[in-house]
mmCIF file of C-alpha atoms in Angstrom:
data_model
loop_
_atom_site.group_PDB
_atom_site.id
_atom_site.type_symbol
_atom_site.label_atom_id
_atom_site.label_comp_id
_atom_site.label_asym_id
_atom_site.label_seq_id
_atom_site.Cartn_x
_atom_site.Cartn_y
_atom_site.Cartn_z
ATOM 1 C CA UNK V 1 -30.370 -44.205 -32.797
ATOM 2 C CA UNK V 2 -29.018 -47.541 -34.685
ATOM 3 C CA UNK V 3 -25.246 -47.816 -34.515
ATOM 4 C CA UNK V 4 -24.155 -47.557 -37.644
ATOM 5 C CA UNK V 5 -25.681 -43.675 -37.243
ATOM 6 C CA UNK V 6 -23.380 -43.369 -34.307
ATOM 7 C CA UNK V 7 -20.534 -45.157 -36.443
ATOM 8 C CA UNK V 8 -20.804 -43.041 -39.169
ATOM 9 C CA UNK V 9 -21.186 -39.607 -36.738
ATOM 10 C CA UNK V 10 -18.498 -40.888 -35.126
ATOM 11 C CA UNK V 11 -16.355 -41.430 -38.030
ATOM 12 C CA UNK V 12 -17.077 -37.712 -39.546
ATOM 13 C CA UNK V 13 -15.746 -36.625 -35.884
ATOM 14 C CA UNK V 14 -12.475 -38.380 -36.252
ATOM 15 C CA UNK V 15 -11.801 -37.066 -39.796
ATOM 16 C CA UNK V 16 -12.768 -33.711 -38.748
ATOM 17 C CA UNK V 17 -10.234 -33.633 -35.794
ATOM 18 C CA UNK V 18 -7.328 -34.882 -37.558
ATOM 19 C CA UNK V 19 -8.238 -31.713 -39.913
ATOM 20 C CA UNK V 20 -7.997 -29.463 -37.019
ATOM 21 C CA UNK V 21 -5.216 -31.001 -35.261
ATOM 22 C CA UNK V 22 -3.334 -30.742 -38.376
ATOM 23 C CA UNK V 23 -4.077 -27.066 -38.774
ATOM 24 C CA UNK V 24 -2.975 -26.862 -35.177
ATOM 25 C CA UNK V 25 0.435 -28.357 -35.999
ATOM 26 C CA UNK V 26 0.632 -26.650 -38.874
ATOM 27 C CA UNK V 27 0.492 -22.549 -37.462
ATOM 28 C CA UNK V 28 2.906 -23.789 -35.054
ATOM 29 C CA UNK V 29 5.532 -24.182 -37.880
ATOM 30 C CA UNK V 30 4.108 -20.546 -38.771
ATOM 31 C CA UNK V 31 6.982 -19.462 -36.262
ATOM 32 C CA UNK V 32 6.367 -16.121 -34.599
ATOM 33 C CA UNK V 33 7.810 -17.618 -31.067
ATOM 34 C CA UNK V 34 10.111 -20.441 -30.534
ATOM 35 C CA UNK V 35 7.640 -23.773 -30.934
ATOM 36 C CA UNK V 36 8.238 -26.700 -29.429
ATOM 37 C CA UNK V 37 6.667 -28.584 -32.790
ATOM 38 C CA UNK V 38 9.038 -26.856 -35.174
ATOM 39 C CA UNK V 39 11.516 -29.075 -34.053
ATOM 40 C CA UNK V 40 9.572 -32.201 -34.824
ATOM 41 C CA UNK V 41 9.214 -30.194 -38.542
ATOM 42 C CA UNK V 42 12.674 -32.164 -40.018
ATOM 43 C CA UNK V 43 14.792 -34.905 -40.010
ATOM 44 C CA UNK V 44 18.889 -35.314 -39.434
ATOM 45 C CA UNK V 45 20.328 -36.870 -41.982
ATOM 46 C CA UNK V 46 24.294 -37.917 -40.620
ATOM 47 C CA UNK V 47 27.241 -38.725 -42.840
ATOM 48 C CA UNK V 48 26.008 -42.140 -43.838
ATOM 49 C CA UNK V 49 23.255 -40.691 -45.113
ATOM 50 C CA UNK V 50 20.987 -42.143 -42.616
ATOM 51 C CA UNK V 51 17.752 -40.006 -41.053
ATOM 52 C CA UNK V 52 17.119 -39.415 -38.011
ATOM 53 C CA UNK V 53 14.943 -37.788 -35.095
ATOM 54 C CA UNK V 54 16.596 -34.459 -33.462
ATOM 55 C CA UNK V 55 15.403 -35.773 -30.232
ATOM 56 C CA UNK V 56 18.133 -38.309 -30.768
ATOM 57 C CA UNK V 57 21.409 -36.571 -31.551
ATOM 58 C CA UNK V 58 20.654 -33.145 -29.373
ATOM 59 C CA UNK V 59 18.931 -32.074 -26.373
ATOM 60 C CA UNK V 60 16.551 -29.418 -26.941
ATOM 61 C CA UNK V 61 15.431 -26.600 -24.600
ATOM 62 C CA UNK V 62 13.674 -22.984 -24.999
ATOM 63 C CA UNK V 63 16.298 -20.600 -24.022
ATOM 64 C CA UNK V 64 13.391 -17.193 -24.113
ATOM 65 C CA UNK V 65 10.218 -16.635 -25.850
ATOM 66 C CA UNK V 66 12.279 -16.436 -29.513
ATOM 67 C CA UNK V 67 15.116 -18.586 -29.022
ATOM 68 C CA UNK V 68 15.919 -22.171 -29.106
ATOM 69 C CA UNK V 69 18.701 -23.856 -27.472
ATOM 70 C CA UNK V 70 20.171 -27.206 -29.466
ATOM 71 C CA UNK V 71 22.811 -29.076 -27.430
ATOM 72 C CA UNK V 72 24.395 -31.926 -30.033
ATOM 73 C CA UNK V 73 25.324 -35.434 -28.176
ATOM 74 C CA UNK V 74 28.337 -35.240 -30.647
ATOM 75 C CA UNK V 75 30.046 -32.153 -31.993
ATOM 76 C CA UNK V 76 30.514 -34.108 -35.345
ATOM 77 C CA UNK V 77 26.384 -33.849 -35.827
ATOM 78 C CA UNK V 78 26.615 -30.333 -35.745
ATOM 79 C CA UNK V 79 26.732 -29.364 -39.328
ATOM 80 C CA UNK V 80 23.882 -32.279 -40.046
ATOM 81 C CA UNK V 81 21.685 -30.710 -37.006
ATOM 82 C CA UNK V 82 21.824 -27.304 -38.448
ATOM 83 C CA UNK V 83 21.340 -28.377 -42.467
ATOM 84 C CA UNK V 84 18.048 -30.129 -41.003
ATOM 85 C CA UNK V 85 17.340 -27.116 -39.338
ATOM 86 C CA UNK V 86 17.772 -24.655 -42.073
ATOM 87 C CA UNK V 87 16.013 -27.121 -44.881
ATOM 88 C CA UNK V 88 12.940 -26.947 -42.672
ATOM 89 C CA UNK V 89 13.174 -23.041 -41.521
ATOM 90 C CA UNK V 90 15.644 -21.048 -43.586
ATOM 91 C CA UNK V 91 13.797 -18.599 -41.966
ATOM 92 C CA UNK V 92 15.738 -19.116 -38.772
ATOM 93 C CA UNK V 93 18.681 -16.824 -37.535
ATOM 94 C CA UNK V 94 20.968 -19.845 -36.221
ATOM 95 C CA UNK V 95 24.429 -18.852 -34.403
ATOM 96 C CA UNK V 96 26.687 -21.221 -32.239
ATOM 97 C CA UNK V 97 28.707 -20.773 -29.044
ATOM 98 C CA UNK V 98 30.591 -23.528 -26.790
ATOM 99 C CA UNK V 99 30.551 -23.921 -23.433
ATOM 100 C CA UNK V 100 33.411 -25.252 -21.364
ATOM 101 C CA UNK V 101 32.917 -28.588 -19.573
ATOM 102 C CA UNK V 102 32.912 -29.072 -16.080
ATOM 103 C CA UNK V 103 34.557 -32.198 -16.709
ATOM 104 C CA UNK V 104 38.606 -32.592 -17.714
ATOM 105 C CA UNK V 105 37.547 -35.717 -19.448
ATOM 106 C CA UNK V 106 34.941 -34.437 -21.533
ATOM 107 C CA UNK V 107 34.838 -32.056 -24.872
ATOM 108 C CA UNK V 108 33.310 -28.563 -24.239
ATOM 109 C CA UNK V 109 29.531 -28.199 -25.336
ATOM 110 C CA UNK V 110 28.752 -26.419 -28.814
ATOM 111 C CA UNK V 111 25.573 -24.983 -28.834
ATOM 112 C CA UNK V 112 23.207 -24.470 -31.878
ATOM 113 C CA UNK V 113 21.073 -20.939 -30.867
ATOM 114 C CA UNK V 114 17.927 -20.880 -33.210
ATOM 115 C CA UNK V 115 16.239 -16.850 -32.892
ATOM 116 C CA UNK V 116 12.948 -16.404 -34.469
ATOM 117 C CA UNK V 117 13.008 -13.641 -36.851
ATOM 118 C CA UNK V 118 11.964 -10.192 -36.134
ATOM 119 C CA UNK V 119 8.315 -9.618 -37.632
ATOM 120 C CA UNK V 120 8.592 -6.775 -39.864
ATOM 121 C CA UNK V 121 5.876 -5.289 -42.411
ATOM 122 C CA UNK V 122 7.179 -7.848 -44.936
ATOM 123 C CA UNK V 123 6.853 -10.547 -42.662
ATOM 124 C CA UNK V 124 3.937 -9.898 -40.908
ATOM 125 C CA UNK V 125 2.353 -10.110 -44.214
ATOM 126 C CA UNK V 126 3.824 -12.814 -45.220
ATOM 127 C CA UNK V 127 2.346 -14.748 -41.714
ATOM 128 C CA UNK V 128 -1.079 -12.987 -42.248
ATOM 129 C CA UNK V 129 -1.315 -14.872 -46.166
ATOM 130 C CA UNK V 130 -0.478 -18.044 -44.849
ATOM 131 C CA UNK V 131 -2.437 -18.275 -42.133
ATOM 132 C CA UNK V 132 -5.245 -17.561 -44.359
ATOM 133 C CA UNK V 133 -4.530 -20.173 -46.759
ATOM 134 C CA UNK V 134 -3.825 -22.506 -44.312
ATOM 135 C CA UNK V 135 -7.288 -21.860 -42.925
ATOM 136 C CA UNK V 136 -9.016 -21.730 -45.909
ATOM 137 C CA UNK V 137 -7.772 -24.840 -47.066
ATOM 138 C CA UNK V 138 -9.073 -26.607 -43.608
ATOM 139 C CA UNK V 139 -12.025 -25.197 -43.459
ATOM 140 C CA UNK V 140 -12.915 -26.416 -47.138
ATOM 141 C CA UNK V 141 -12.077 -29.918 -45.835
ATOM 142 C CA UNK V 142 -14.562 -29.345 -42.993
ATOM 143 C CA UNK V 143 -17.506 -27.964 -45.287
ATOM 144 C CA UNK V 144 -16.552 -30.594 -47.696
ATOM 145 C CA UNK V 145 -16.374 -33.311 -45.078
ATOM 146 C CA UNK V 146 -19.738 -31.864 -43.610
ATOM 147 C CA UNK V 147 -21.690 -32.420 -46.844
ATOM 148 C CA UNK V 148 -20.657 -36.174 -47.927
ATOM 149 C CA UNK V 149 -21.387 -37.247 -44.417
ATOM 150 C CA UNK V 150 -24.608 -35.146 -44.217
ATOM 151 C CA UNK V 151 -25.286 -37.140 -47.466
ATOM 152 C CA UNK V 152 -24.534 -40.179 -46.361
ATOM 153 C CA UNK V 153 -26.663 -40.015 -42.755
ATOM 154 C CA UNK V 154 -29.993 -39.151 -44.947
ATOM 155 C CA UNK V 155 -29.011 -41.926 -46.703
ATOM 156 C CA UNK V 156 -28.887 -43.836 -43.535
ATOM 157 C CA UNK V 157 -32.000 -42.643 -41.913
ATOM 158 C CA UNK V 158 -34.335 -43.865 -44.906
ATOM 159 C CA UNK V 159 -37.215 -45.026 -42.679
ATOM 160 C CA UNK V 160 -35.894 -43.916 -39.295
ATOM 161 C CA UNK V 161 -38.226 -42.254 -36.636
ATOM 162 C CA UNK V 162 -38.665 -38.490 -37.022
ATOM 163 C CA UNK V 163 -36.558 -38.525 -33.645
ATOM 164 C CA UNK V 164 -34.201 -40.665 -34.496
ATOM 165 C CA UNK V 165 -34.022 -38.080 -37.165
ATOM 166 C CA UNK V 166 -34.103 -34.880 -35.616
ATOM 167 C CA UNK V 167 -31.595 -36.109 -33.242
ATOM 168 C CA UNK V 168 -28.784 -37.663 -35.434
ATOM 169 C CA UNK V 169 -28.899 -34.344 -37.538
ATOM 170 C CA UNK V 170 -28.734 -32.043 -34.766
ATOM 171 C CA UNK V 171 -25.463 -34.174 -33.326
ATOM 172 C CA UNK V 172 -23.740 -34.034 -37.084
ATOM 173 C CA UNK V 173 -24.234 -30.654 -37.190
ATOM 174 C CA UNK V 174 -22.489 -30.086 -33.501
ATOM 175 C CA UNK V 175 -19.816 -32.047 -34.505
ATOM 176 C CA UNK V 176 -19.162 -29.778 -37.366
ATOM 177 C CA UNK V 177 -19.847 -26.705 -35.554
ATOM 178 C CA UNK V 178 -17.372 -27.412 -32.784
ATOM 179 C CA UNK V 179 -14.577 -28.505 -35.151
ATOM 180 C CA UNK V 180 -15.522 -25.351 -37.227
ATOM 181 C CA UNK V 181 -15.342 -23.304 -34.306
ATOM 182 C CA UNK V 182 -11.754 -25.031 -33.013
ATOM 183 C CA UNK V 183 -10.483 -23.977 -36.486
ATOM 184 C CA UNK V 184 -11.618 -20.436 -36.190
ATOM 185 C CA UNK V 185 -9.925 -19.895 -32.734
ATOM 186 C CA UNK V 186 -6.688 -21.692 -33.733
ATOM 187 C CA UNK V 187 -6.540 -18.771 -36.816
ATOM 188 C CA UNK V 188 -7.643 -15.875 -34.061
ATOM 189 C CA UNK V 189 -5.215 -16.828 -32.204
ATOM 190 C CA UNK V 190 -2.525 -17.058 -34.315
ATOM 191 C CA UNK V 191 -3.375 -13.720 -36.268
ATOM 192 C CA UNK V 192 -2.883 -11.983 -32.596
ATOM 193 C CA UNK V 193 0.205 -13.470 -31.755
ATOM 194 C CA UNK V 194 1.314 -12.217 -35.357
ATOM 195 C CA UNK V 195 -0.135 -8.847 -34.540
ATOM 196 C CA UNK V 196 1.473 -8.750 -30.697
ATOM 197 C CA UNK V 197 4.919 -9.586 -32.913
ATOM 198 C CA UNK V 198 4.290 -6.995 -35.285
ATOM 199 C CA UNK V 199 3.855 -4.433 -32.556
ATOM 200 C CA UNK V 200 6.863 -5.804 -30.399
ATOM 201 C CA UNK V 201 8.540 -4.757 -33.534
ATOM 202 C CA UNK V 202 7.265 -1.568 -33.893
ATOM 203 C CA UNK V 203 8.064 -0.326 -30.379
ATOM 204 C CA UNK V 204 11.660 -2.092 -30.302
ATOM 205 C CA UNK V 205 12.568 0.035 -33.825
ATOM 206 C CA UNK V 206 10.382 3.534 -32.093
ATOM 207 C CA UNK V 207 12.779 2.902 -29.332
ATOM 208 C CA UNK V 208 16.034 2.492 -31.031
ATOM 209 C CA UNK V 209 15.012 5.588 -33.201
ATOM 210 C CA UNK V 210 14.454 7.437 -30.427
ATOM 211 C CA UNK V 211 18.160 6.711 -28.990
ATOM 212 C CA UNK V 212 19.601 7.615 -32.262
ATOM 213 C CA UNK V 213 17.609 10.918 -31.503
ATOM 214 C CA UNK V 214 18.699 11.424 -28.538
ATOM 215 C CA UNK V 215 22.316 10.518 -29.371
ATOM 216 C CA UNK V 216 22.334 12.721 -32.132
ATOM 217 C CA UNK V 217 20.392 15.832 -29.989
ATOM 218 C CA UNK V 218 23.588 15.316 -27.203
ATOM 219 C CA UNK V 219 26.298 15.668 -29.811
ATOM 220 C CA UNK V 220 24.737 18.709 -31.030
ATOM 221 C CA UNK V 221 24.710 19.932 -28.146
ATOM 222 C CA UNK V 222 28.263 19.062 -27.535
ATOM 223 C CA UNK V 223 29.356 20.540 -30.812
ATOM 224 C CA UNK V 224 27.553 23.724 -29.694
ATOM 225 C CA UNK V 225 29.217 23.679 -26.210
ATOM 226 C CA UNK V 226 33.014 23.034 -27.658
ATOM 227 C CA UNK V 227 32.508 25.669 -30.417
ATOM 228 C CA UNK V 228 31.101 28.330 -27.464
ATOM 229 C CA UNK V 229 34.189 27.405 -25.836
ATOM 230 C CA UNK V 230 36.190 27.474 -28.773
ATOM 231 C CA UNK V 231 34.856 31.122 -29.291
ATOM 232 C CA UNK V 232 35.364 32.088 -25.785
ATOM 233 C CA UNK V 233 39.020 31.329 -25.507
ATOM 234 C CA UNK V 234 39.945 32.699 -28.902
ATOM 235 C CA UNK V 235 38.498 36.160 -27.688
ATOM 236 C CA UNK V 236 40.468 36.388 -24.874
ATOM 237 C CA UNK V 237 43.348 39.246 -24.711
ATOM 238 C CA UNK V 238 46.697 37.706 -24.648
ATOM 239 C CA UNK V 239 48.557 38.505 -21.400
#
């Protein structure tokens, strides 16, 4: 096979990654769990206006599954750290604490906590649509992709061996197919970690109903108890 062919097959592979790299990237900042990438999401801009990279004014570290843990190098970035933070995910619960230093010397540690929002009906929806879109709009950049560069290798193989033919169509097509399959697992995946939220949700609010059952059962039961009591002691004949 000439190597342009292999250029050109080689070239539709690159675009076609990028595509599904980006999609990658992209359900990440979908945030069901705490994601390393939705830091890398949005700049710090301080109080000369100047931007910046989180990874240098804070320290960053996953604290559970759902929760973020933002140590600033300076307290004065704080503010700046946590506009950044809520211009790229309002959707965020963000708290603070400080922690004492070991240190005389040195200032205690504030803390920037980022929780991931509880996945409700609402939100669970919400994810669902836009992992969708997102999808949709990759895969019609792979279909679209696919057809130019399937146009462009016939174009190419004007007067090429039926081998040579055969076999540069049947490697375009598995690059396409691979990327196309890529894409679909990224979206399966991400529509079950949605769906394991969703559920996580479900059984945290069954449970807290359940307590506020229970709760309620035991001081009905009290109320019943005191007010047998109550009954029994005002029956009794004075001495």
């Amino acid at each position: 096979m000439r190597k342009s062919i292999g250029a050109l097959i080689n070239e539709m592979k690159s675009k076609m990654s990028g595509y599904a790299v980006m999609l990658q990237y992209r359900y990440m900042n979908l945030c069901v769990k705490a994601e390393p990438a939705a830091l890398l999401s949005f700049t710090v801009t301080d109080d000369e206006g100047e931007e910046t990279n989180l990874e240098e004014v804070a320290s960053a570290s996953l604290a559970n599954d759902y929760q973020f843990e933002i140590y600033p190098h300076d307290p004065k970035m704080v503010f700046a750290i946590c506009k950044g933070i809520k211009t790229a995910h309002p959707e965020f619960k963000m708290d603070t604490r400080t922690e004492e230093s070991d240190e005389e010397s040195e200032e205690n540690q504030v803390v920037i906590v980022c929780t991931m929002p509880e996945v409700n009906k609402d939100r669970h929806d919400v994810l669902i649509d836009g992992v969708d879109t997102l999808y949709d709009q990759c895969k019609a950049k792979l279909d679209a992709n696919h057809a130019s560069y399937k146009t462009r290798l016939t174009a190419k193989l004007v007067g090429a061996s039926e081998s040579d033919i055969q076999e540069a169509e049947d490697e375009l097509e598995e690059v396409y197919k691979m990327h196309d399959d890529t894409c679909l697992q990224y979206k399966e995946a991400k529509v079950k970690e949605i769906e394991e939220a969703y559920q996580r949700y479900l059984d945290e609010r069954k449970q807290r109903q359940e307590a506020a059952d229970e709760r309620a059962a035991a001081r009905g039961e009290n109320a019943k108890t005191q007010y047998r009591v109550n009954q029994s002691e005002g029956g009794q004949s004075p001495e």
